[in-house]
Structures are given as C-alpha cells and as structure tokens.
Coordinates of C-alpha atoms in Angstrom, one line a residue:
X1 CA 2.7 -12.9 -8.1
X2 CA 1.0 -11.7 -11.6
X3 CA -2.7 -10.8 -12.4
X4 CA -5.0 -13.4 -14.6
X5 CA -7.3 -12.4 -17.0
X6 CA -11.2 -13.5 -15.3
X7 CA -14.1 -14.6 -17.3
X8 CA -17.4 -12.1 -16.3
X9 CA -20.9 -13.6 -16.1
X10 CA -22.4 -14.6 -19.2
X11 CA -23.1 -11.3 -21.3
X12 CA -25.0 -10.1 -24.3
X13 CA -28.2 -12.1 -24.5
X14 CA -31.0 -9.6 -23.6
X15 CA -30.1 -7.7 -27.2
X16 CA -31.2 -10.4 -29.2
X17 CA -33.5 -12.5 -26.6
X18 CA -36.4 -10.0 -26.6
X19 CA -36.2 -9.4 -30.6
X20 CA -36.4 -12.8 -31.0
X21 CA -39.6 -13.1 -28.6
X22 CA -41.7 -10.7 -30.7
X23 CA -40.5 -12.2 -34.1
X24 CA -41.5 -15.9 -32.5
X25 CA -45.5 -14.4 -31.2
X26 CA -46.2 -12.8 -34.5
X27 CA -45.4 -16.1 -36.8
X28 CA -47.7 -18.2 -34.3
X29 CA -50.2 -15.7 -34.7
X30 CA -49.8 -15.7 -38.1
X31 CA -49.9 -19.6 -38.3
X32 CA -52.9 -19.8 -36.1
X33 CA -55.3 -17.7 -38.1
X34 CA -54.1 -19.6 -42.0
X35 CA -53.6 -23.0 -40.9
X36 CA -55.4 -23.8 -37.1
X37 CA -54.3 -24.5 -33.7
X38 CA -52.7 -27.9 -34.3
X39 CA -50.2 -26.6 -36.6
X40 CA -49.5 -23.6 -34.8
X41 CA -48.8 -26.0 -31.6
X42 CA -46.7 -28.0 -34.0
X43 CA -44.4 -24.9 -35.1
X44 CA -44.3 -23.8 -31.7
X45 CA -42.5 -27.0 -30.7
X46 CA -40.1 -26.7 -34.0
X47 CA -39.1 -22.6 -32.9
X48 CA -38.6 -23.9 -29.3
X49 CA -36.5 -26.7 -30.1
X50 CA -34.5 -24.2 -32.4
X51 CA -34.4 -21.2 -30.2
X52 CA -32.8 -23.3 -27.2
X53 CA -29.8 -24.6 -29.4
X54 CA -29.3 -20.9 -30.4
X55 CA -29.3 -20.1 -27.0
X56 CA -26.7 -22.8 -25.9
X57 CA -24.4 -21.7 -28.6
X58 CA -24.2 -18.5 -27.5
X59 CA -21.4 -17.4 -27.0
X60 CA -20.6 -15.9 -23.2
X61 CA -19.1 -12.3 -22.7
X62 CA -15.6 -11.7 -21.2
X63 CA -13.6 -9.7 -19.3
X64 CA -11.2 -7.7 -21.4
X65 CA -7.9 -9.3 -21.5
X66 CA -5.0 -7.9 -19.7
X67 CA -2.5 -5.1 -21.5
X68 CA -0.5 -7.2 -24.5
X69 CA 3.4 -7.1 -23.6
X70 CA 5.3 -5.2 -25.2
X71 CA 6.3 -5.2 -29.2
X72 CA 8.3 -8.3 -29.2
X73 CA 12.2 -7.6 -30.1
X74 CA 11.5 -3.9 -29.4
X75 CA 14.5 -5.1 -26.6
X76 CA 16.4 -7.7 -24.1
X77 CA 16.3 -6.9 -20.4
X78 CA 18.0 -8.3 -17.6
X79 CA 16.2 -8.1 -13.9
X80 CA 17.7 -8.9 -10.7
X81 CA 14.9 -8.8 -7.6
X82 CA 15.9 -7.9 -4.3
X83 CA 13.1 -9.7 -2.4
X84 CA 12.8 -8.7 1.3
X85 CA 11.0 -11.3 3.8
X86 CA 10.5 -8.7 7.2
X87 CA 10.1 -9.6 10.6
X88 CA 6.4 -7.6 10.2
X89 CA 4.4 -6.8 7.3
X90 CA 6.2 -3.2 7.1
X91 CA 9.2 -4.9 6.6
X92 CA 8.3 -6.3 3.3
X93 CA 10.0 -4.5 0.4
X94 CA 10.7 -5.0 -3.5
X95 CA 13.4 -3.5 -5.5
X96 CA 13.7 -4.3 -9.4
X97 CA 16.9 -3.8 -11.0
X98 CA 16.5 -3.5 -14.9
X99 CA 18.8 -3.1 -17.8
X100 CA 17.2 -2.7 -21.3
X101 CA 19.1 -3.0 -23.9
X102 CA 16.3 -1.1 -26.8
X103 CA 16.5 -2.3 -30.0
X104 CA 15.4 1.3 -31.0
X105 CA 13.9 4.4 -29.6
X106 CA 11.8 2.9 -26.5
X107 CA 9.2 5.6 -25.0
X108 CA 7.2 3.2 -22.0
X109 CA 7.4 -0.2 -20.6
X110 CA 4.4 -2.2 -19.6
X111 CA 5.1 -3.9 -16.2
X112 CA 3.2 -5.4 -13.3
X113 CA 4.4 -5.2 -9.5
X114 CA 4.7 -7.9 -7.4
X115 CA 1.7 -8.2 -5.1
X116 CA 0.0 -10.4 -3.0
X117 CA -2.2 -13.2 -4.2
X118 CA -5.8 -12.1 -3.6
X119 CA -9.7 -13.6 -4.3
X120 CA -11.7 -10.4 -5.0
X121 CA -11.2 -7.0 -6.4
X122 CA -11.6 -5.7 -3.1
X123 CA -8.5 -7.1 -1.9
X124 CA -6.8 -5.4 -4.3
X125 CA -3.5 -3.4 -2.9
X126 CA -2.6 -0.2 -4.8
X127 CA 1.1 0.1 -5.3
X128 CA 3.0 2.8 -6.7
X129 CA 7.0 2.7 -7.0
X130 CA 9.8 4.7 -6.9
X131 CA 11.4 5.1 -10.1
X132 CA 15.4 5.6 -10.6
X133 CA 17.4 5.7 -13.8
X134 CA 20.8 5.3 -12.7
X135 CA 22.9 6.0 -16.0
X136 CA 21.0 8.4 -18.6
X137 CA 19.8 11.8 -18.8
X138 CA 16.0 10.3 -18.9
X139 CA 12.8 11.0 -16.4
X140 CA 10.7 7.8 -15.3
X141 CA 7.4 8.5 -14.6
X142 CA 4.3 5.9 -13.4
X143 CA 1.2 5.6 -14.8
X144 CA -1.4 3.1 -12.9
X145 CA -3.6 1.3 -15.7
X146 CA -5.9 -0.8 -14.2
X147 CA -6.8 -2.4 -10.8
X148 CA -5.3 -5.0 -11.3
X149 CA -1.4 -3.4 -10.4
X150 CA -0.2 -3.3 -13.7
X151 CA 1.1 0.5 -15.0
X152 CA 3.0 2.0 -17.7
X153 CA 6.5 3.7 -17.2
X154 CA 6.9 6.6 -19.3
X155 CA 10.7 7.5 -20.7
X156 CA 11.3 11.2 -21.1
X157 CA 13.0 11.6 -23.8
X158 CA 12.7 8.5 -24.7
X159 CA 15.5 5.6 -24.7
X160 CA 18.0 5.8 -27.5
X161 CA 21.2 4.2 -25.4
X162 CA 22.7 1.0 -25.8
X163 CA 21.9 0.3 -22.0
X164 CA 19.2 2.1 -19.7
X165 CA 20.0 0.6 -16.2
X166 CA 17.0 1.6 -14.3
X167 CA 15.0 0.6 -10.6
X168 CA 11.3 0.3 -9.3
X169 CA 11.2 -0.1 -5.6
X170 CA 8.3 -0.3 -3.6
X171 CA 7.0 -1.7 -0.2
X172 CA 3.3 -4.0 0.0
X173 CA 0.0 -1.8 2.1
X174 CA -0.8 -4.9 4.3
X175 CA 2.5 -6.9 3.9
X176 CA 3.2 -9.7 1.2
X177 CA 4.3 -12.4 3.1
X178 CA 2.3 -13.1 5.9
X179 CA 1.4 -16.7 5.4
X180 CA 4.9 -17.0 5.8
X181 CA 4.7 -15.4 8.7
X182 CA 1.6 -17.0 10.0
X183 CA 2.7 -20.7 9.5
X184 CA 6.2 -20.8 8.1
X185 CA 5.7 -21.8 4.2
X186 CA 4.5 -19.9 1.1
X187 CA 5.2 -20.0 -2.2
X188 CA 6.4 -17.1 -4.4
X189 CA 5.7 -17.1 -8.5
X190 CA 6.7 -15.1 -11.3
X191 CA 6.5 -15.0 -14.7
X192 CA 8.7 -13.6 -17.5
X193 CA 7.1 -14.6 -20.5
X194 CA 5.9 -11.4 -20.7
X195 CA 8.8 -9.6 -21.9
X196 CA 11.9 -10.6 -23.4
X197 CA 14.1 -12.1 -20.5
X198 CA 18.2 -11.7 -20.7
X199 CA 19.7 -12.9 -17.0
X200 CA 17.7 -13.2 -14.2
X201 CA 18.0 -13.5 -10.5
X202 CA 16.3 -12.9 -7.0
X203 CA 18.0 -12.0 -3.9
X204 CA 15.7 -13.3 -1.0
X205 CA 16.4 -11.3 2.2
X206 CA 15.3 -12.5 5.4
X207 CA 14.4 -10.8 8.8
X208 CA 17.3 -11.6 11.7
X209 CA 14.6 -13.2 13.8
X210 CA 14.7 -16.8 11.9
X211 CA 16.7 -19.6 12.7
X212 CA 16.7 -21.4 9.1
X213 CA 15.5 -20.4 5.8
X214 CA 15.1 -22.8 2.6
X215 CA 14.3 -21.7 -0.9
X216 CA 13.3 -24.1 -3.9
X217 CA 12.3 -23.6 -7.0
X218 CA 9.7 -26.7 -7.9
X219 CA 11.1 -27.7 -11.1
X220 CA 14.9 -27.3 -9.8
X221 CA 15.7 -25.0 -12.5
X222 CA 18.6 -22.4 -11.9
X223 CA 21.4 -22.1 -8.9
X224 CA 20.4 -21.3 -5.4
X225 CA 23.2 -20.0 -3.0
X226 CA 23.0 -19.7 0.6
X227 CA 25.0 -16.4 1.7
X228 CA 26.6 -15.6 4.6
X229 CA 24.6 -13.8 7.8
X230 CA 24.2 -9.7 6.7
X231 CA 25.3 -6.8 9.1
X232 CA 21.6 -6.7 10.1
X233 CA 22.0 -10.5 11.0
X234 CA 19.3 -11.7 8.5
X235 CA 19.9 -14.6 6.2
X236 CA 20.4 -14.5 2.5
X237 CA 20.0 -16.9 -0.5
X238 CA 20.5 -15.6 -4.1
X239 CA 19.0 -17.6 -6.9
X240 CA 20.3 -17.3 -10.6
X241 CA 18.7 -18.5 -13.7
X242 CA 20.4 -21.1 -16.1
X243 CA 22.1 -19.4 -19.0
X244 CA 19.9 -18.8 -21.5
X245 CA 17.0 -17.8 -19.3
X246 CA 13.9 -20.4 -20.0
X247 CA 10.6 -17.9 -20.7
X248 CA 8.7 -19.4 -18.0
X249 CA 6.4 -19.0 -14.7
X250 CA 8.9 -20.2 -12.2
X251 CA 7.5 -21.1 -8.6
X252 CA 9.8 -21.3 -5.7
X253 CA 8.8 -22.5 -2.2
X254 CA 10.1 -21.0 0.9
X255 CA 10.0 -22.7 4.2
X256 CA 10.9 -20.6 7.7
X257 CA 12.1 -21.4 11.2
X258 CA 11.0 -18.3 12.9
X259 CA 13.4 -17.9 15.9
X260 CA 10.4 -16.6 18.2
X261 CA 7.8 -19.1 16.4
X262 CA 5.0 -17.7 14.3
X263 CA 4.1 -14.5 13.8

C-alpha cells in the first residue's frame, strides 16, 4: 500500500502567454501602418497558426516526484511484516522487523508506512510509529516528510555495526482493512524496489471471529504456509519470498469467511 507520484493541472503558461500577446499586437500594428490591412490580416493568420503549435507543445507542469530511495549499495536489509487483520478497525496493526546490514556509516532511512489506499488528499491518514532498535547503543527518531506517509528515520549516532536489527510498529486511524471486513476480499500490495531487498516475509494475522482465511499472491511467487490456530484462536498464514528476493511490487489477495458474516 505505497504513494504514487500525481501529475497537477497543467502549469506555467500565463508567464509567457501574456508577453507573447503584447509582442503579437505591436507587430500587427506595425504591419498595418507600412504595408495595409490585407497583409496585416495575412500575418495575423501566420502568428496564429504559429502561436497555437507553441501552445500545444507546451510542456505541462508536475507534481514533484516522491523522495529518491536511498543511495543504492549504501546496504541490504531484510524485513519480515507482521500484518494484523482485527475483528474491528482498532484491531488493525503493523509491525516491521528490519535488519540492515550498512555498507558504511548510515545516518537515516527513507521509508513509507503501510496505509490505506485512498482518492484525495483529504483522505489521507497521518501515521507515526513506534521506533525500537533491539541490538545497538543507537536512538531512532521519526521525521514526517510529506503528506503523503512517507518520513525519515534518523540514527543517533549513526550505524557503523555489521547488523542494526530494528522495528516500526504502528496501528491505521480509521482501520486498514475494512473492505475486508465489509465484503470479505481485498487485496494487499507492496513494493520493494525501493530499497535493496535481502529476505522477505509477511505474517498475516487474523481476528478469531473467521471461519477460513486464504492468501495469494497473484503471480504465485514465494511459499505461503497455513499455521496452526494462535492462543487468541485467530488464524495465521506466513508467506516467504523465493531466495533471492525478486525487486518487485507483489500483490496478494485475501479472501475471508467471517464467522458472524460481514462486518
């Protein structure tokens, strides 16, 4: 569930439109009073011919692009997701488990949270996550870049270990799967060509009130494993990459029998 870039509305033409106005009135004037009216309608008809394939070519404005990854072989990181499916929209919860292996000193890392697919800037959650460094004398700190849910973590000092094993963890505002909830199907993406991928996998936990779960991914890459019933009674299904991980946008789809129906 990643951010695209958006082309704006066309841009830029009113610096150069009304210039171009004022240069086109004072040749016909000019044309008029040396040579007559039927040549200035003549060169009238040339300029306007001209200055509507100047227009057309154009080019249109854009929306600046998102944040660049980060410095390719700068490092290698693993990332196991913990993806959980609740019974309610409170009950939907992410936890990232990273370990980057630097390839030297490494100060930030450029990431974007999983969030829910939206169709305006208004629907727009803001998510901040709980940072943990499990095996290094270093501070994580979050720093929101745009509204579009991507941020910088900050390492203080910065990385110099072999392996920094580290965790984001963070619930949705408004849930993240409720067409799941609402009619038993949804699909869930994500991309990793963003940074360079080691192992990768995704724990899908389900709520205890469903009768039968199914995960796929679409182009049946990887190994999905259904797991035994939890303490809490919910189902589980792990699915593990292939071995080398393929940089890709991978797209599973995830079917639910709630027990109760519906939400």
């Amino acid at each position: 569930m990643m951010a695209y870039p958006r082309l704006s509305k066309a841009g830029g033409t009113a610096s150069w439109l009304i210039p171009a106005a004022v240069t086109l009135v004072n040749v016909l004037l000019v044309v008029a009073v040396s040579a007559g009216t039927r040549v200035a309608l003549a060169v009238v008809g040339v300029l306007a011919v001209a200055f509507s394939a100047a227009l057309l070519r154009r080019p249109r404005g854009t929306a600046p692009l998102p944040e660049p990854p980060d410095p390719p072989g700068s490092f290698t990181e693993d990332l196991e997701l913990t993806v959980w499916i609740g019974a309610t929209p409170k009950g939907d919860r992410i936890l990232e488990r990273r370990r980057t292996r630097p390839a030297h000193r490494l100060a930030q890392r450029k990431l974007s949270p999983i969030s829910p697919y939206v169709a305006t800037d208004t629907d727009k959650v803001s998510i901040t996550p709980t940072l943990r460094v499990k095996n290094a004398p270093v501070e994580a700190s979050w720093m929101p870049i745009d509204t579009a849910g991507r941020g910088i973590v900050h390492f203080v000092p910065a990385v110099t270990c072999e392996t920094l094993e580290w965790e984001l963890d963070y619930t949705i505002p408004g849930g993240l799967w409720n067409p799941l909830r609402s009619v038993g199907l949804d699909v869930f993406r994500y991309d990793v060509r963003t940074f360079p991928i080691g192992r990768f996998s995704i724990l899908f936990m389900f709520a205890a009130n469903v009768d039968a779960v199914s995960v796929q991914e679409r182009n049946r890459r990887g190994t999905t494993s259904y797991l035994e019933r939890g303490e809490q009674g919910g189902r589980s299904i792990l699915w593990t990459a292939d071995v080398p991980t393929l940089a890709t946008r991978y797209e599973w789809d995830i079917r639910v029998d709630w027990a109760d129906g519906p939400a």
